[in-house]
mmCIF file of C-alpha atoms in Angstrom:
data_model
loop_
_atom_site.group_PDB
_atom_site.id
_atom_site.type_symbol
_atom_site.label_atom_id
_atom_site.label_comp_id
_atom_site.label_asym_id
_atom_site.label_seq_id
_atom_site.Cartn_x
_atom_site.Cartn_y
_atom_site.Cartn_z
ATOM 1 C CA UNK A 1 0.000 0.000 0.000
ATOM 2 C CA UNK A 2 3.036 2.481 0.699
ATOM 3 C CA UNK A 3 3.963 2.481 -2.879
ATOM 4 C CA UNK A 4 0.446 2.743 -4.188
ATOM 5 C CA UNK A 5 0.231 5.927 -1.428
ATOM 6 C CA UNK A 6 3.366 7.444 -2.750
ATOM 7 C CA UNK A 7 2.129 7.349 -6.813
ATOM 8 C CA UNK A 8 -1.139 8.406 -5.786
ATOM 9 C CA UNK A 9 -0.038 11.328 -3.714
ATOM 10 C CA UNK A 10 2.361 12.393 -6.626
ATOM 11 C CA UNK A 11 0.066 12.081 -8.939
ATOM 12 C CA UNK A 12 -2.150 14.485 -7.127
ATOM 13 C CA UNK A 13 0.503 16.725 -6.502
ATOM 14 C CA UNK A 14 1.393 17.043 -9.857
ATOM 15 C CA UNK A 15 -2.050 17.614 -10.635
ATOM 16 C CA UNK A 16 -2.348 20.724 -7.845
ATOM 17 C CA UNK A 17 0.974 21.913 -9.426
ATOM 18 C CA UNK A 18 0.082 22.220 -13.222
ATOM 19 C CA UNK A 19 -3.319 23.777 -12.306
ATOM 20 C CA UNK A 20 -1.649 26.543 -10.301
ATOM 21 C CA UNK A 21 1.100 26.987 -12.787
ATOM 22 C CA UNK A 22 -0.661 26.102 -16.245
ATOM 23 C CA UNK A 23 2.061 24.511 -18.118
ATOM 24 C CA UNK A 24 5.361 22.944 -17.234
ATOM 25 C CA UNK A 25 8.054 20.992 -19.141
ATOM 26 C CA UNK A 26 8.586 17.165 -17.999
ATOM 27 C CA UNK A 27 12.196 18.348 -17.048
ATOM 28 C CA UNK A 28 10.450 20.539 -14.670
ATOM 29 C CA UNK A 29 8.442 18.230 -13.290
ATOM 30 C CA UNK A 30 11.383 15.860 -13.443
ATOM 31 C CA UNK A 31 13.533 18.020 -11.421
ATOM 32 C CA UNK A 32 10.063 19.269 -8.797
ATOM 33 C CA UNK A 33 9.288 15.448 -7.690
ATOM 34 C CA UNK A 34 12.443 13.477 -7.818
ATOM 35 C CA UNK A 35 12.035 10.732 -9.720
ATOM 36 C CA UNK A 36 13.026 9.563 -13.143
ATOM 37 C CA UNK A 37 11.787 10.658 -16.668
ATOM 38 C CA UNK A 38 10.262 7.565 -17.027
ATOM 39 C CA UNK A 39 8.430 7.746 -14.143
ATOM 40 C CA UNK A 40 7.353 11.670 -14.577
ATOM 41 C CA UNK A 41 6.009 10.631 -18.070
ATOM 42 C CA UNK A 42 4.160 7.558 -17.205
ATOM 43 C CA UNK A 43 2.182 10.225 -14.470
ATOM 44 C CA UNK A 44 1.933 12.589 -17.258
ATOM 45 C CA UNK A 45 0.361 9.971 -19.465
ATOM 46 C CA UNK A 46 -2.110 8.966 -16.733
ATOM 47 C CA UNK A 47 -2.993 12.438 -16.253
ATOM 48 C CA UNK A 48 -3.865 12.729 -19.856
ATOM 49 C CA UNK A 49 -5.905 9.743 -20.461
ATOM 50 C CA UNK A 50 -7.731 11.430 -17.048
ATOM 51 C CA UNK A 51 -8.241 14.742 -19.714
ATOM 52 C CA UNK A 52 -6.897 16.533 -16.936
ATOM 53 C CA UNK A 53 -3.937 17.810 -19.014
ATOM 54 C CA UNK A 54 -2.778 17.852 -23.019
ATOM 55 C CA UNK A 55 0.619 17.648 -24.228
ATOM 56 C CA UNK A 56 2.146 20.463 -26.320
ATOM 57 C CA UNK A 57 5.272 20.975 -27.764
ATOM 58 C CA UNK A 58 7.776 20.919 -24.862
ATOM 59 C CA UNK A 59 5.646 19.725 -21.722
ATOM 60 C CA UNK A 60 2.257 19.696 -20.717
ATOM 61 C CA UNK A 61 -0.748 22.324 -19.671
ATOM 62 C CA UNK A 62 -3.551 21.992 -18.029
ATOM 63 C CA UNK A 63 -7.166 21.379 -19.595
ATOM 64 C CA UNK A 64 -9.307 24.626 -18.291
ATOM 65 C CA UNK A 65 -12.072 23.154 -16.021
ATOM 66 C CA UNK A 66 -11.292 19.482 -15.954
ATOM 67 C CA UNK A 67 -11.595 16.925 -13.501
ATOM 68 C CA UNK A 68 -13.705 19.288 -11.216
ATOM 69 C CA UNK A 69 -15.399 17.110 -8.500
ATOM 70 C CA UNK A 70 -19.210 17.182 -9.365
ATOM 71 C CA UNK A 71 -21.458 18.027 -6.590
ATOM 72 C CA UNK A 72 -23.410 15.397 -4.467
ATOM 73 C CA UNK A 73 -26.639 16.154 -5.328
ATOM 74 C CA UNK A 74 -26.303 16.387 -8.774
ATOM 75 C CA UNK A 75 -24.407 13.006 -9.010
ATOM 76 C CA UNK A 76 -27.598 11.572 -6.460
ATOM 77 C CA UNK A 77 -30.027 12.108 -9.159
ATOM 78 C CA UNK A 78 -28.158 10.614 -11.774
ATOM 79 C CA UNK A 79 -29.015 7.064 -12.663
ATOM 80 C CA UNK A 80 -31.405 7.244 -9.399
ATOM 81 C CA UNK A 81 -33.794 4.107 -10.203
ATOM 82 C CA UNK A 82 -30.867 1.856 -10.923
ATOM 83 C CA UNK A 83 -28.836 2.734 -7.859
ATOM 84 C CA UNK A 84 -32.162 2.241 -6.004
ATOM 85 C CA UNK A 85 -32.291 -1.374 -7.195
ATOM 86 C CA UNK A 86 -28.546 -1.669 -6.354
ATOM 87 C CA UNK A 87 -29.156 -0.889 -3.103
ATOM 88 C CA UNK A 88 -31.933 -3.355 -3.032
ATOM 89 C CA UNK A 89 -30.172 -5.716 -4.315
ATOM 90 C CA UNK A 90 -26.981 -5.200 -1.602
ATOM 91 C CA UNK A 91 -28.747 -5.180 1.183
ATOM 92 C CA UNK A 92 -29.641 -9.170 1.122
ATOM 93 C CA UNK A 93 -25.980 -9.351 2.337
ATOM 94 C CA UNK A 94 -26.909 -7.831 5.326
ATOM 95 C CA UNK A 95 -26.799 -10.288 8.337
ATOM 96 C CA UNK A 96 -28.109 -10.385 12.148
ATOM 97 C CA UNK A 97 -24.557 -9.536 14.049
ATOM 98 C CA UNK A 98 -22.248 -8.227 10.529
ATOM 99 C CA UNK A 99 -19.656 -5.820 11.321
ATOM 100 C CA UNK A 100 -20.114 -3.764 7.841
ATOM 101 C CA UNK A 101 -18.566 -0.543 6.265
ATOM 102 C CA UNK A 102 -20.767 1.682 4.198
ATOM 103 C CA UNK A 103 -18.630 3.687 2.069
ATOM 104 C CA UNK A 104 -19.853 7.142 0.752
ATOM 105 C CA UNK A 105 -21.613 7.717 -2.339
ATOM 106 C CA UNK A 106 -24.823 8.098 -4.371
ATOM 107 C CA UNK A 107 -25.482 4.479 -4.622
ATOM 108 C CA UNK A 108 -24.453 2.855 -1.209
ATOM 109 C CA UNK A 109 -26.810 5.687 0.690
ATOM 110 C CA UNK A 110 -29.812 3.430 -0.345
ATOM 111 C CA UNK A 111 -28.492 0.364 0.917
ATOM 112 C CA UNK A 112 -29.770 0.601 4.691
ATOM 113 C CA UNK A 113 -33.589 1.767 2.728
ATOM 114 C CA UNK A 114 -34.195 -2.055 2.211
ATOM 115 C CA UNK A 115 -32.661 -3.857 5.438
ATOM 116 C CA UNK A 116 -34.624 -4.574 8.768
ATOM 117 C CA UNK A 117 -34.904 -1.649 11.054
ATOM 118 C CA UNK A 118 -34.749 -4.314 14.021
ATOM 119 C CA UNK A 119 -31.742 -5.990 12.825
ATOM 120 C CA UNK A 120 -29.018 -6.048 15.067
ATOM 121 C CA UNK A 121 -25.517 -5.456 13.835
ATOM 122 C CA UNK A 122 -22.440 -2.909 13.584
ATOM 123 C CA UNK A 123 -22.354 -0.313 11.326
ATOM 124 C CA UNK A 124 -18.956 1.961 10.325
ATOM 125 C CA UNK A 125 -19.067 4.685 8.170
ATOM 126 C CA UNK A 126 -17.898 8.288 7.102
ATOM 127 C CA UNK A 127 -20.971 9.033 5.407
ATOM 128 C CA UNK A 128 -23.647 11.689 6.856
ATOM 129 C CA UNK A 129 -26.397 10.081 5.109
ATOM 130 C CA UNK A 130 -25.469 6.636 6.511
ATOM 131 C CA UNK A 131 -25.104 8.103 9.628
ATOM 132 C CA UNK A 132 -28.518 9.579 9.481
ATOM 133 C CA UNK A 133 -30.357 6.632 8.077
ATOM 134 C CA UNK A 134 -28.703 4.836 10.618
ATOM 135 C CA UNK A 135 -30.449 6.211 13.753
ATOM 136 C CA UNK A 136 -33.809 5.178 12.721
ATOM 137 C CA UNK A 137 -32.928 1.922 13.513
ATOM 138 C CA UNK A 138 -33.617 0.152 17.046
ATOM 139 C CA UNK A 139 -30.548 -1.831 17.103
ATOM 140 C CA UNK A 140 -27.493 -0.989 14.850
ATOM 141 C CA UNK A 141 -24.296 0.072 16.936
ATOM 142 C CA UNK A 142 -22.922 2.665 14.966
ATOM 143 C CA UNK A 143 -19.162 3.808 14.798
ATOM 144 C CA UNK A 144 -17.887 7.222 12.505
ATOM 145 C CA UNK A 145 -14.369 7.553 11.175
ATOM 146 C CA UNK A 146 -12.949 10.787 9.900
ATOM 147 C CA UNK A 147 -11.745 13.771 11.111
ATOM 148 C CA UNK A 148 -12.967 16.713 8.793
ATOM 149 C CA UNK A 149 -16.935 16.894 7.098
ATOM 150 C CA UNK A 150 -16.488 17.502 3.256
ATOM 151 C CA UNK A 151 -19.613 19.271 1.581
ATOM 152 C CA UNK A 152 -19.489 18.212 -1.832
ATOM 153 C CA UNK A 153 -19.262 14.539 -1.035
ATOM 154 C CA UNK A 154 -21.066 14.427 2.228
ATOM 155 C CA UNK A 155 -18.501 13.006 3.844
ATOM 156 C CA UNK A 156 -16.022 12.648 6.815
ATOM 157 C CA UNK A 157 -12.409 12.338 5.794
ATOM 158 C CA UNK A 158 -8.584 12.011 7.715
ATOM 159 C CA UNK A 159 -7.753 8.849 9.638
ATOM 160 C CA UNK A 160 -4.091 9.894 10.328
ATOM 161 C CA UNK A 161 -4.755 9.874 14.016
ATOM 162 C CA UNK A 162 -8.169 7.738 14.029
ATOM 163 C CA UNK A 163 -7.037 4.666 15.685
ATOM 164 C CA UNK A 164 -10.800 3.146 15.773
ATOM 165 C CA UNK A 165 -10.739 1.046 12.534
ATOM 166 C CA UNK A 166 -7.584 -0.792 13.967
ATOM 167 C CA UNK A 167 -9.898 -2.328 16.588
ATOM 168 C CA UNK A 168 -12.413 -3.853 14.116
ATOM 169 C CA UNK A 169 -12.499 -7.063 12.274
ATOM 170 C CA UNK A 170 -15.157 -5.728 9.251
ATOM 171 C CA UNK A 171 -16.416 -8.788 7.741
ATOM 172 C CA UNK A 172 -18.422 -6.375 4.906
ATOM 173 C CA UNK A 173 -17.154 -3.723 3.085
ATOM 174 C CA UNK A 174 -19.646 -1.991 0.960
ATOM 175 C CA UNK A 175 -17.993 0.457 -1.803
ATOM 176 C CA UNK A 176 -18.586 2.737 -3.815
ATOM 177 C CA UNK A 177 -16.355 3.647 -7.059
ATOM 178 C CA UNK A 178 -16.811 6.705 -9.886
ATOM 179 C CA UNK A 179 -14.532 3.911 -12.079
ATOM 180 C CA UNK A 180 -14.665 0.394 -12.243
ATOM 181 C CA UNK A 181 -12.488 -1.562 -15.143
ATOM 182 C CA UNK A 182 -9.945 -4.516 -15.338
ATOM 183 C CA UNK A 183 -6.607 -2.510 -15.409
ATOM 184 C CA UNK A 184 -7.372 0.057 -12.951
ATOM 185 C CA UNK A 185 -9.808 -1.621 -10.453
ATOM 186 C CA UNK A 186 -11.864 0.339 -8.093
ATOM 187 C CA UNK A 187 -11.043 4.000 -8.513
ATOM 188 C CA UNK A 188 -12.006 7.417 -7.547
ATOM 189 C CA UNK A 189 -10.431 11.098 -7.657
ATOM 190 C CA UNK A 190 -10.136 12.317 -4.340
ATOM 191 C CA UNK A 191 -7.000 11.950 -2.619
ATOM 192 C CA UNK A 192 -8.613 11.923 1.100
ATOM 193 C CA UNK A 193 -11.499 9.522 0.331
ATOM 194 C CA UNK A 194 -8.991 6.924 -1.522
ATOM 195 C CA UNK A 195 -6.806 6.393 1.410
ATOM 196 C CA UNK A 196 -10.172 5.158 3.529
ATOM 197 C CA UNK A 197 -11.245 3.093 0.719
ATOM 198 C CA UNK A 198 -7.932 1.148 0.792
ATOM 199 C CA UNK A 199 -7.686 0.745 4.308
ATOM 200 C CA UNK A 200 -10.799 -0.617 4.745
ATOM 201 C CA UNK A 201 -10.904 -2.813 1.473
ATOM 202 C CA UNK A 202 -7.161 -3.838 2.875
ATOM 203 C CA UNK A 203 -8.749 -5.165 6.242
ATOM 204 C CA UNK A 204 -12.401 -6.026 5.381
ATOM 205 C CA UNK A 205 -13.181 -10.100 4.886
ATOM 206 C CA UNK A 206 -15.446 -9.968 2.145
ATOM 207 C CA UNK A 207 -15.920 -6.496 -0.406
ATOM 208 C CA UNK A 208 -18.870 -5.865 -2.668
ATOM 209 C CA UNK A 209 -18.694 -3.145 -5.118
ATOM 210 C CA UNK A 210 -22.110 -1.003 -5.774
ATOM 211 C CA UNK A 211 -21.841 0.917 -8.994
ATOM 212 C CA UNK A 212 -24.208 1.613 -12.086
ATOM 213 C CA UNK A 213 -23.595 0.666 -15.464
ATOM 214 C CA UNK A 214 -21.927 4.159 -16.339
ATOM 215 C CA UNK A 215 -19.118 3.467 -14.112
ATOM 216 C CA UNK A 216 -17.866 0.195 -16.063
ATOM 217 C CA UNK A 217 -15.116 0.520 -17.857
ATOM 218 C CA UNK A 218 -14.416 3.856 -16.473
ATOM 219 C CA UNK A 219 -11.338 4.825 -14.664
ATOM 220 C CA UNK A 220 -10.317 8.360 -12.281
ATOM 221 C CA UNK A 221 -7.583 9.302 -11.424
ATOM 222 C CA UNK A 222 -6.543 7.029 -8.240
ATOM 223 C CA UNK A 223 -7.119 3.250 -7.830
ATOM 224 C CA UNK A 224 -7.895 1.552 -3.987
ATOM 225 C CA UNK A 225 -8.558 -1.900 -4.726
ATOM 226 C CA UNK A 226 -8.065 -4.487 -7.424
ATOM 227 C CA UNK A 227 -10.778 -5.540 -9.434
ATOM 228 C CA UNK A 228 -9.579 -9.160 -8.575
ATOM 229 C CA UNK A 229 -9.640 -8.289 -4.899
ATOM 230 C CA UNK A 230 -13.526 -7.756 -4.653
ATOM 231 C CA UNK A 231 -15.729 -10.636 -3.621
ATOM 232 C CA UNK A 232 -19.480 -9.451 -5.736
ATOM 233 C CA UNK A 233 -20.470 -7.059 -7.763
ATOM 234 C CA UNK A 234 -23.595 -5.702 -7.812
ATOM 235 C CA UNK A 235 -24.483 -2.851 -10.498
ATOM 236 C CA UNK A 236 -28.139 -2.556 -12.678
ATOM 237 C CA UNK A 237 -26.853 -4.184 -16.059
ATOM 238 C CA UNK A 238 -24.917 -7.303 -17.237
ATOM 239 C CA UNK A 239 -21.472 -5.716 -17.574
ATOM 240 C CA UNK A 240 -19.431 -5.107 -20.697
ATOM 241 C CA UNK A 241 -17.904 -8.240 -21.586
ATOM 242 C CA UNK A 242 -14.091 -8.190 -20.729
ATOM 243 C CA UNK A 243 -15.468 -7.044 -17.367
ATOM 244 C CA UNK A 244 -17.956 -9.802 -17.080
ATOM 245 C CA UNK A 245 -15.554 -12.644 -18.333
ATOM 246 C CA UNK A 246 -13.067 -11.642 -15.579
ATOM 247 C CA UNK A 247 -15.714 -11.578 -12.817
ATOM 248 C CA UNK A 248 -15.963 -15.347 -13.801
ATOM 249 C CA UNK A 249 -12.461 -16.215 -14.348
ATOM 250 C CA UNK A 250 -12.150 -14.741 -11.158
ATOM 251 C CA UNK A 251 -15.069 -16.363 -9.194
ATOM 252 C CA UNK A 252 -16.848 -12.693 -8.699
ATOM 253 C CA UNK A 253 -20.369 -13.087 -8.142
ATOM 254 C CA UNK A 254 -22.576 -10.241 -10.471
ATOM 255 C CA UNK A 255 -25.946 -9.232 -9.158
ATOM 256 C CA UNK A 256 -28.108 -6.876 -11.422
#
């Protein structure tokens, strides 16, 4: 996970720093990060498939208005019936006594809609919907992770010095991805938000995937988990074919 950390944080960095500045040559960023040419152009490259920045003659500048984080409720209404049945769909793995992770996101916030409000079980989460949706029931024990609320994604992120998910043993992990495809896994684009999602896919037992059909064969800008590391997929349409053919090869379970 360190070395995933340390490409992901560069990646971002470089990102903040062509933004601010524009443009800059790939000796520049060479020089500015401290690695190899090879290594500077293979982030460059992933920054450009991202459409986050175009190469020009000598070096790179950024795309005006790409990549900008689209606001909660816009993203909530997208797709709305199919996450709905998602969620529906998820929430048979539910059991008396799990110790489950909701992630944030448009698609996992209806999970809880469709289990029992008397079931007893353990609930973690950094989501404010979760957390809401949570209290209406009689006998969930609920836990919250993160340090600092983020509007635009309803959210709670920084576990630097949140020892609390140490303690568990989560047996569920439900996620949520904005890009879901064979090379690049689960991914998402904010820095804060991947570094939950791979500690708690790194610890959980089992971890189901909720996303729509218009996140397969995506990809953003930072990957938390393997596509071959998730246990069952659960989405509102067979998936495109590579995709599907690897669930199998790889004894994924697909739910739509």
């Amino acid at each position: 996970m360190g070395e995933l950390y340390m490409k992901a944080k560069r990646i971002y960095e470089i990102e903040s720093f062509i933004k601010e500045n524009k443009t800059a040559s790939i000796e520049e960023l060479r020089q500015r990060f401290n690695v190899s040419i090879n290594t500077i152009r293979r982030d460059v490259n992933q920054l450009v498939d991202m459409n986050i920045v175009k190469k020009v003659y000598g070096g790179i500048e950024v795309i005006e208005d790409s990549h900008k984080a689209v606001d909660y409720n816009q993203r909530n209404i997208e797709n709305s019936n199919s996450k709905k049945l998602i969620g529906e769909l998820a929430a048979n793995e539910i059991e008396a006594n799990d110790i489950i992770y909701i992630d944030t996101g448009t698609t996992t916030i209806h999970l809880l809609d469709y289990v029992d409000k008397h079931l007893t079980f353990t609930i973690i989460t950094n989501s404010l919907d979760i957390m809401n949706k949570a209290s209406q029931f009689d006998n969930v024990t609920l836990f919250i992770i993160g340090e600092k609320y983020k509007p635009i994604t309803r959210s709670f992120i920084g576990i630097d010095s949140n020892m609390l998910l140490e303690k568990f043993n989560i047996n569920k992990a439900f996620m949520s991805a904005t890009g879901v495809n064979i090379q690049n896994g689960l991914s998402n684009s904010e820095m804060e938000e991947n570094l939950i999602k791979q500690y708690i896919t790194s610890k959980a037992t089992e971890t189901f995937i909720l996303a729509d059909h218009s996140k397969m064969g995506k990809s953003t800008l930072l990957t938390y988990c393997d596509l071959s590391d998730i246990n069952k997929m659960f989405t509102d349409k067979i998936p495109p074919k590579n995709i599907n053919d690897f669930c199998q090869e790889y004894h994924i379970a697909v739910y739509f």
